[in-house]
JSON list of C-alpha atoms in Angstrom, two decimals:
[
{"chain": "A", "resi": 1, "resn": "MET", "atom": "CA", "xyz": [-89.47, 19.13, 42.88]},
{"chain": "A", "resi": 2, "resn": "VAL", "atom": "CA", "xyz": [-87.36, 16.36, 40.92]},
{"chain": "A", "resi": 3, "resn": "LYS", "atom": "CA", "xyz": [-83.68, 17.07, 40.15]},
{"chain": "A", "resi": 4, "resn": "ALA", "atom": "CA", "xyz": [-82.19, 16.34, 37.11]},
{"chain": "A", "resi": 5, "resn": "SER", "atom": "CA", "xyz": [-79.80, 13.54, 36.91]},
{"chain": "A", "resi": 6, "resn": "ASN", "atom": "CA", "xyz": [-77.45, 15.11, 34.69]},
{"chain": "A", "resi": 7, "resn": "ALA", "atom": "CA", "xyz": [-77.11, 17.99, 37.27]},
{"chain": "A", "resi": 8, "resn": "TRP", "atom": "CA", "xyz": [-73.44, 18.86, 38.12]},
{"chain": "A", "resi": 9, "resn": "LEU", "atom": "CA", "xyz": [-72.27, 18.33, 41.60]},
{"chain": "A", "resi": 10, "resn": "PRO", "atom": "CA", "xyz": [-68.85, 18.71, 42.84]},
{"chain": "A", "resi": 11, "resn": "ASP", "atom": "CA", "xyz": [-67.25, 15.75, 44.19]},
{"chain": "A", "resi": 12, "resn": "ARG", "atom": "CA", "xyz": [-63.71, 14.67, 46.00]},
{"chain": "A", "resi": 13, "resn": "GLN", "atom": "CA", "xyz": [-60.73, 16.03, 44.17]},
{"chain": "A", "resi": 14, "resn": "ASP", "atom": "CA", "xyz": [-62.51, 18.51, 41.77]},
{"chain": "A", "resi": 15, "resn": "ILE", "atom": "CA", "xyz": [-61.37, 21.44, 41.09]},
{"chain": "A", "resi": 16, "resn": "ILE", "atom": "CA", "xyz": [-64.19, 24.42, 41.18]},
{"chain": "A", "resi": 17, "resn": "TRP", "atom": "CA", "xyz": [-64.53, 28.40, 41.11]},
{"chain": "A", "resi": 18, "resn": "ILE", "atom": "CA", "xyz": [-65.57, 29.62, 44.41]},
{"chain": "A", "resi": 19, "resn": "ASP", "atom": "CA", "xyz": [-66.57, 33.09, 45.62]},
{"chain": "A", "resi": 20, "resn": "CYS", "atom": "CA", "xyz": [-64.82, 33.58, 48.85]},
{"chain": "A", "resi": 21, "resn": "ASN", "atom": "CA", "xyz": [-66.35, 36.66, 49.94]},
{"chain": "A", "resi": 22, "resn": "PRO", "atom": "CA", "xyz": [-66.75, 37.85, 52.60]},
{"chain": "A", "resi": 23, "resn": "GLN", "atom": "CA", "xyz": [-63.32, 37.16, 53.81]},
{"chain": "A", "resi": 24, "resn": "VAL", "atom": "CA", "xyz": [-61.65, 38.70, 56.87]},
{"chain": "A", "resi": 25, "resn": "GLY", "atom": "CA", "xyz": [-58.12, 38.66, 58.24]},
{"chain": "A", "resi": 26, "resn": "GLN", "atom": "CA", "xyz": [-55.86, 36.39, 55.90]},
{"chain": "A", "resi": 27, "resn": "GLU", "atom": "CA", "xyz": [-58.65, 34.63, 54.60]},
{"chain": "A", "resi": 28, "resn": "MET", "atom": "CA", "xyz": [-58.70, 34.40, 50.79]},
{"chain": "A", "resi": 29, "resn": "ARG", "atom": "CA", "xyz": [-60.79, 36.88, 49.07]},
{"chain": "A", "resi": 30, "resn": "ASP", "atom": "CA", "xyz": [-62.82, 36.81, 45.67]},
{"chain": "A", "resi": 31, "resn": "ILE", "atom": "CA", "xyz": [-63.17, 33.86, 43.16]},
{"chain": "A", "resi": 32, "resn": "HIS", "atom": "CA", "xyz": [-60.55, 31.28, 43.38]},
{"chain": "A", "resi": 33, "resn": "PRO", "atom": "CA", "xyz": [-60.07, 27.70, 42.27]},
{"chain": "A", "resi": 34, "resn": "PHE", "atom": "CA", "xyz": [-60.82, 25.37, 45.59]},
{"chain": "A", "resi": 35, "resn": "LEU", "atom": "CA", "xyz": [-60.15, 21.68, 45.75]},
{"chain": "A", "resi": 36, "resn": "VAL", "atom": "CA", "xyz": [-63.08, 19.88, 46.91]},
{"chain": "A", "resi": 37, "resn": "LEU", "atom": "CA", "xyz": [-62.42, 17.17, 49.63]},
{"chain": "A", "resi": 38, "resn": "SER", "atom": "CA", "xyz": [-65.78, 16.22, 50.52]},
{"chain": "A", "resi": 39, "resn": "PRO", "atom": "CA", "xyz": [-67.61, 13.16, 48.58]},
{"chain": "A", "resi": 40, "resn": "ARG", "atom": "CA", "xyz": [-70.30, 14.28, 46.12]},
{"chain": "A", "resi": 41, "resn": "ILE", "atom": "CA", "xyz": [-73.15, 12.70, 48.18]},
{"chain": "A", "resi": 42, "resn": "PHE", "atom": "CA", "xyz": [-72.05, 14.99, 51.37]},
{"chain": "A", "resi": 43, "resn": "ASN", "atom": "CA", "xyz": [-71.86, 18.11, 48.75]},
{"chain": "A", "resi": 44, "resn": "ASP", "atom": "CA", "xyz": [-75.49, 17.06, 47.30]},
{"chain": "A", "resi": 45, "resn": "LYS", "atom": "CA", "xyz": [-77.19, 16.67, 50.61]},
{"chain": "A", "resi": 46, "resn": "THR", "atom": "CA", "xyz": [-75.97, 19.47, 52.76]},
{"chain": "A", "resi": 47, "resn": "SER", "atom": "CA", "xyz": [-75.03, 22.04, 49.55]},
{"chain": "A", "resi": 48, "resn": "LEU", "atom": "CA", "xyz": [-71.61, 22.52, 51.49]},
{"chain": "A", "resi": 49, "resn": "VAL", "atom": "CA", "xyz": [-68.27, 21.70, 50.07]},
{"chain": "A", "resi": 50, "resn": "ILE", "atom": "CA", "xyz": [-65.29, 21.19, 52.47]},
{"chain": "A", "resi": 51, "resn": "GLY", "atom": "CA", "xyz": [-62.17, 21.46, 50.74]},
{"chain": "A", "resi": 52, "resn": "LEU", "atom": "CA", "xyz": [-58.90, 23.78, 50.33]},
{"chain": "A", "resi": 53, "resn": "PRO", "atom": "CA", "xyz": [-58.41, 27.30, 48.51]},
{"chain": "A", "resi": 54, "resn": "MET", "atom": "CA", "xyz": [-55.89, 27.58, 45.71]},
{"chain": "A", "resi": 55, "resn": "THR", "atom": "CA", "xyz": [-53.89, 30.02, 44.36]},
{"chain": "A", "resi": 56, "resn": "THR", "atom": "CA", "xyz": [-50.94, 31.14, 41.98]},
{"chain": "A", "resi": 57, "resn": "ALA", "atom": "CA", "xyz": [-49.22, 33.66, 44.64]},
{"chain": "A", "resi": 58, "resn": "ASP", "atom": "CA", "xyz": [-45.59, 33.19, 44.00]},
{"chain": "A", "resi": 59, "resn": "TYR", "atom": "CA", "xyz": [-44.67, 33.91, 47.68]},
{"chain": "A", "resi": 60, "resn": "ASN", "atom": "CA", "xyz": [-46.27, 30.33, 48.55]},
{"chain": "A", "resi": 61, "resn": "ALA", "atom": "CA", "xyz": [-43.33, 28.81, 47.14]},
{"chain": "A", "resi": 62, "resn": "ASP", "atom": "CA", "xyz": [-41.59, 29.30, 50.36]},
{"chain": "A", "resi": 63, "resn": "ASN", "atom": "CA", "xyz": [-44.91, 28.21, 52.40]},
{"chain": "A", "resi": 64, "resn": "PRO", "atom": "CA", "xyz": [-44.66, 24.95, 54.13]},
{"chain": "A", "resi": 65, "resn": "PHE", "atom": "CA", "xyz": [-48.28, 24.42, 54.20]},
{"chain": "A", "resi": 66, "resn": "ALA", "atom": "CA", "xyz": [-48.83, 24.71, 50.15]},
{"chain": "A", "resi": 67, "resn": "VAL", "atom": "CA", "xyz": [-48.60, 21.99, 48.01]},
{"chain": "A", "resi": 68, "resn": "ALA", "atom": "CA", "xyz": [-47.39, 23.12, 44.51]},
{"chain": "A", "resi": 69, "resn": "VAL", "atom": "CA", "xyz": [-49.64, 20.76, 41.71]},
{"chain": "A", "resi": 70, "resn": "GLY", "atom": "CA", "xyz": [-48.53, 22.21, 38.56]},
{"chain": "A", "resi": 71, "resn": "LYS", "atom": "CA", "xyz": [-49.47, 24.96, 36.41]},
{"chain": "A", "resi": 72, "resn": "ALA", "atom": "CA", "xyz": [-52.40, 26.91, 36.32]},
{"chain": "A", "resi": 73, "resn": "SER", "atom": "CA", "xyz": [-54.84, 27.41, 33.59]},
{"chain": "A", "resi": 74, "resn": "GLY", "atom": "CA", "xyz": [-56.09, 30.02, 31.27]},
{"chain": "A", "resi": 75, "resn": "ARG", "atom": "CA", "xyz": [-54.17, 33.44, 31.74]},
{"chain": "A", "resi": 76, "resn": "LYS", "atom": "CA", "xyz": [-51.99, 32.54, 34.12]},
{"chain": "A", "resi": 77, "resn": "ALA", "atom": "CA", "xyz": [-50.92, 29.23, 32.77]},
{"chain": "A", "resi": 78, "resn": "ASP", "atom": "CA", "xyz": [-47.32, 30.30, 33.29]},
{"chain": "A", "resi": 79, "resn": "LYS", "atom": "CA", "xyz": [-47.74, 30.41, 37.15]},
{"chain": "A", "resi": 80, "resn": "THR", "atom": "CA", "xyz": [-47.24, 27.63, 39.50]},
{"chain": "A", "resi": 81, "resn": "SER", "atom": "CA", "xyz": [-50.72, 26.59, 41.41]},
{"chain": "A", "resi": 82, "resn": "TYR", "atom": "CA", "xyz": [-50.62, 26.07, 45.00]},
{"chain": "A", "resi": 83, "resn": "VAL", "atom": "CA", "xyz": [-53.30, 24.05, 47.38]},
{"chain": "A", "resi": 84, "resn": "LEU", "atom": "CA", "xyz": [-53.40, 25.82, 50.63]},
{"chain": "A", "resi": 85, "resn": "CYS", "atom": "CA", "xyz": [-53.55, 22.72, 53.06]},
{"chain": "A", "resi": 86, "resn": "HIS", "atom": "CA", "xyz": [-53.58, 25.43, 56.19]},
{"chain": "A", "resi": 87, "resn": "GLN", "atom": "CA", "xyz": [-56.52, 26.91, 55.07]},
{"chain": "A", "resi": 88, "resn": "PRO", "atom": "CA", "xyz": [-59.59, 24.47, 55.03]},
{"chain": "A", "resi": 89, "resn": "LYS", "atom": "CA", "xyz": [-62.95, 25.96, 54.46]},
{"chain": "A", "resi": 90, "resn": "SER", "atom": "CA", "xyz": [-66.88, 24.91, 54.01]},
{"chain": "A", "resi": 91, "resn": "PHE", "atom": "CA", "xyz": [-68.80, 26.61, 51.54]},
{"chain": "A", "resi": 92, "resn": "ASP", "atom": "CA", "xyz": [-72.48, 26.66, 50.33]},
{"chain": "A", "resi": 93, "resn": "TRP", "atom": "CA", "xyz": [-71.49, 25.97, 46.83]},
{"chain": "A", "resi": 94, "resn": "ARG", "atom": "CA", "xyz": [-74.87, 26.34, 45.49]},
{"chain": "A", "resi": 95, "resn": "LEU", "atom": "CA", "xyz": [-75.29, 29.58, 47.11]},
{"chain": "A", "resi": 96, "resn": "ARG", "atom": "CA", "xyz": [-71.81, 30.92, 45.99]},
{"chain": "A", "resi": 97, "resn": "GLY", "atom": "CA", "xyz": [-72.96, 29.97, 42.55]},
{"chain": "A", "resi": 98, "resn": "ALA", "atom": "CA", "xyz": [-70.08, 27.30, 42.19]},
{"chain": "A", "resi": 99, "resn": "LYS", "atom": "CA", "xyz": [-68.80, 26.05, 38.78]},
{"chain": "A", "resi": 100, "resn": "SER", "atom": "CA", "xyz": [-66.39, 23.62, 37.42]},
{"chain": "A", "resi": 101, "resn": "HIS", "atom": "CA", "xyz": [-63.09, 24.42, 36.72]},
{"chain": "A", "resi": 102, "resn": "PRO", "atom": "CA", "xyz": [-60.92, 23.80, 33.46]},
{"chain": "A", "resi": 103, "resn": "LEU", "atom": "CA", "xyz": [-58.58, 21.83, 35.52]},
{"chain": "A", "resi": 104, "resn": "GLY", "atom": "CA", "xyz": [-61.21, 19.32, 36.39]},
{"chain": "A", "resi": 105, "resn": "LYS", "atom": "CA", "xyz": [-60.02, 16.99, 39.11]},
{"chain": "A", "resi": 106, "resn": "LEU", "atom": "CA", "xyz": [-56.63, 17.17, 40.81]},
{"chain": "A", "resi": 107, "resn": "ASP", "atom": "CA", "xyz": [-54.08, 14.12, 39.77]},
{"chain": "A", "resi": 108, "resn": "ASP", "atom": "CA", "xyz": [-54.06, 11.45, 42.01]},
{"chain": "A", "resi": 109, "resn": "ALA", "atom": "CA", "xyz": [-50.57, 11.94, 43.36]},
{"chain": "A", "resi": 110, "resn": "PHE", "atom": "CA", "xyz": [-50.99, 15.63, 44.05]},
{"chain": "A", "resi": 111, "resn": "PHE", "atom": "CA", "xyz": [-54.40, 15.15, 45.80]},
{"chain": "A", "resi": 112, "resn": "GLY", "atom": "CA", "xyz": [-52.31, 12.31, 48.03]},
{"chain": "A", "resi": 113, "resn": "GLN", "atom": "CA", "xyz": [-49.72, 15.05, 48.69]},
{"chain": "A", "resi": 114, "resn": "VAL", "atom": "CA", "xyz": [-52.50, 17.54, 49.53]},
{"chain": "A", "resi": 115, "resn": "CYS", "atom": "CA", "xyz": [-54.07, 15.19, 52.21]},
{"chain": "A", "resi": 116, "resn": "GLU", "atom": "CA", "xyz": [-50.70, 14.29, 53.63]},
{"chain": "A", "resi": 117, "resn": "ARG", "atom": "CA", "xyz": [-49.82, 17.71, 54.37]},
{"chain": "A", "resi": 118, "resn": "LEU", "atom": "CA", "xyz": [-53.78, 18.28, 55.80]},
{"chain": "A", "resi": 119, "resn": "ASN", "atom": "CA", "xyz": [-53.17, 15.26, 57.97]},
{"chain": "A", "resi": 120, "resn": "GLN", "atom": "CA", "xyz": [-49.60, 16.80, 59.44]},
{"chain": "A", "resi": 121, "resn": "ILE", "atom": "CA", "xyz": [-51.44, 20.14, 60.45]},
{"chain": "A", "resi": 122, "resn": "ILE", "atom": "CA", "xyz": [-55.14, 18.65, 61.90]},
{"chain": "A", "resi": 123, "resn": "GLN", "atom": "CA", "xyz": [-53.33, 15.13, 62.55]},
{"chain": "A", "resi": 124, "resn": "LEU", "atom": "CA", "xyz": [-56.93, 12.91, 61.99]},
{"chain": "A", "resi": 125, "resn": "ALA", "atom": "CA", "xyz": [-55.19, 9.66, 61.62]}
]
């Protein structure tokens, strides 16, 4: 089977919709925006995306592990959007029916802040 060359593939810095169900404990549930950290080639070969969930929950304004990345879109356009750096996850994006989010890609400066905060938690470098 030959893949269509114009088939959508999530890439690093993309914001996508992902279904987080099933969930347990403090994990996010339902469909949320998700910031992709893994590169396109990995996402294509494995059908997985590694990344961080996003939310507009107001209590994240005081969360030291959340990075405010601007205003949300759509019906929540008046709310601040947060990337939750303390909840890195991998999902099978194909089986979960991931789709591109209207916000597209996260701005380079915000993406840098997210990576710095994540590195403070997991200390990769």
